[in-house]
Short mmCIF file of C-alpha atoms in Angstrom, two decimals:
data_model
loop_
_atom_site.label_atom_id
_atom_site.label_comp_id
_atom_site.label_asym_id
_atom_site.label_seq_id
_atom_site.Cartn_x
_atom_site.Cartn_y
_atom_site.Cartn_z
CA MET A 1 -23.65 -17.45 18.64
CA SER A 2 -21.99 -19.91 15.96
CA SER A 3 -24.00 -22.97 15.45
CA LYS A 4 -20.38 -24.33 13.50
CA SER A 5 -18.54 -25.96 16.05
CA GLY A 6 -15.86 -28.53 16.24
CA PRO A 7 -13.83 -29.23 12.58
CA ASP A 8 -16.61 -26.83 11.73
CA VAL A 9 -15.31 -23.97 12.28
CA LEU A 10 -11.83 -24.10 11.04
CA ALA A 11 -13.39 -23.42 7.86
CA THR A 12 -15.04 -20.05 8.63
CA ILE A 13 -14.11 -16.67 7.51
CA GLY A 14 -14.07 -15.39 11.13
CA PHE A 15 -11.47 -18.25 12.16
CA ALA A 16 -9.37 -17.46 9.18
CA LEU A 17 -9.47 -13.78 10.40
CA LYS A 18 -8.15 -14.59 14.09
CA MET A 19 -5.55 -16.67 12.63
CA ASN A 20 -4.20 -13.60 10.14
CA ASN A 21 -4.42 -11.31 13.37
CA LEU A 22 -2.18 -13.91 15.09
CA LYS A 23 0.54 -14.47 12.72
CA VAL A 24 0.67 -10.53 12.16
CA SER A 25 0.46 -10.09 15.45
CA THR A 26 3.40 -12.27 16.91
CA SER A 27 5.60 -11.91 14.01
CA ARG A 28 5.81 -8.47 15.32
CA LEU A 29 6.46 -9.17 18.97
CA VAL A 30 9.20 -12.18 18.30
CA VAL A 31 11.58 -9.23 16.97
CA GLN A 32 10.91 -7.46 20.33
CA VAL A 33 11.19 -10.50 22.42
CA VAL A 34 14.65 -11.22 20.81
CA HIS A 35 15.69 -7.50 21.02
CA GLU A 36 14.56 -7.55 24.59
CA ALA A 37 16.77 -10.71 24.77
CA MET A 38 20.03 -8.65 23.22
CA LEU A 39 19.71 -6.45 25.55
CA ILE A 40 19.81 -8.54 28.18
CA CYS A 41 23.16 -10.47 26.53
CA GLY A 42 24.78 -7.64 25.62
CA ILE A 43 27.37 -7.23 23.04
CA ALA A 44 27.35 -10.94 23.50
CA ALA A 45 24.45 -11.53 21.16
CA TYR A 46 26.35 -9.92 17.94
CA LYS A 47 28.86 -12.28 18.34
CA ASN A 48 28.44 -15.25 15.95
CA ASP A 49 31.28 -17.14 18.46
CA SER A 50 29.40 -16.65 21.64
CA GLU A 51 27.13 -18.88 23.66
CA PHE A 52 24.68 -16.25 23.96
CA SER A 53 24.73 -15.45 20.07
CA LEU A 54 21.25 -13.87 19.17
CA GLY A 55 21.88 -12.90 15.57
CA ARG A 56 20.49 -16.35 14.05
CA GLN A 57 16.91 -15.85 16.07
CA LEU A 58 16.85 -12.04 14.76
CA ARG A 59 17.04 -13.08 11.37
CA ASP A 60 14.34 -15.66 11.71
CA ALA A 61 12.46 -13.34 13.83
CA HIS A 62 12.64 -10.18 11.06
CA SER A 63 11.70 -13.16 8.57
CA ALA A 64 8.07 -13.98 10.19
CA ALA A 65 7.10 -10.57 8.58
CA LEU A 66 8.74 -11.35 5.34
CA MET A 67 7.80 -14.71 4.02
CA ILE A 68 3.94 -14.55 3.86
CA GLY A 69 4.02 -10.83 3.87
CA ASN A 70 2.06 -8.91 6.46
CA ASP A 71 0.92 -6.44 4.39
CA ARG A 72 -0.36 -9.10 2.15
CA ILE A 73 -2.11 -10.81 5.10
CA HIS A 74 -3.64 -7.62 5.77
CA ALA A 75 -4.61 -7.21 2.29
CA LYS A 76 -6.18 -10.36 2.42
CA SER A 77 -8.31 -10.15 5.56
CA ALA A 78 -9.28 -6.94 4.13
CA SER A 79 -10.95 -8.17 1.56
CA MET A 80 -12.43 -11.25 3.66
CA LEU A 81 -13.61 -8.48 5.97
CA LEU A 82 -15.79 -7.22 2.96
CA VAL A 83 -17.69 -10.55 2.52
CA TYR A 84 -17.87 -11.67 6.54
CA LYS A 85 -21.12 -11.76 8.29
CA ASP A 86 -20.57 -12.76 12.23
CA GLU A 87 -21.11 -16.19 12.49
#
């Protein structure tokens, strides 16, 4: 069990790995959520002048994996795992 608690836990490699996994998972999941919403809204989701327009949300959802690339996060996590000791 970890001896660190409170703000100290935020500086651990284990916490950083958890946050990296959370970011990658949510960046993938948000695209699926928007896709499902588009299926519900139908063709209106593709129209820019519709109250059901989801083009911007789809663009933003895809940008989550690109802004700080998921590949880069995976590479950084792999490096951290090499020195990680169970905390």
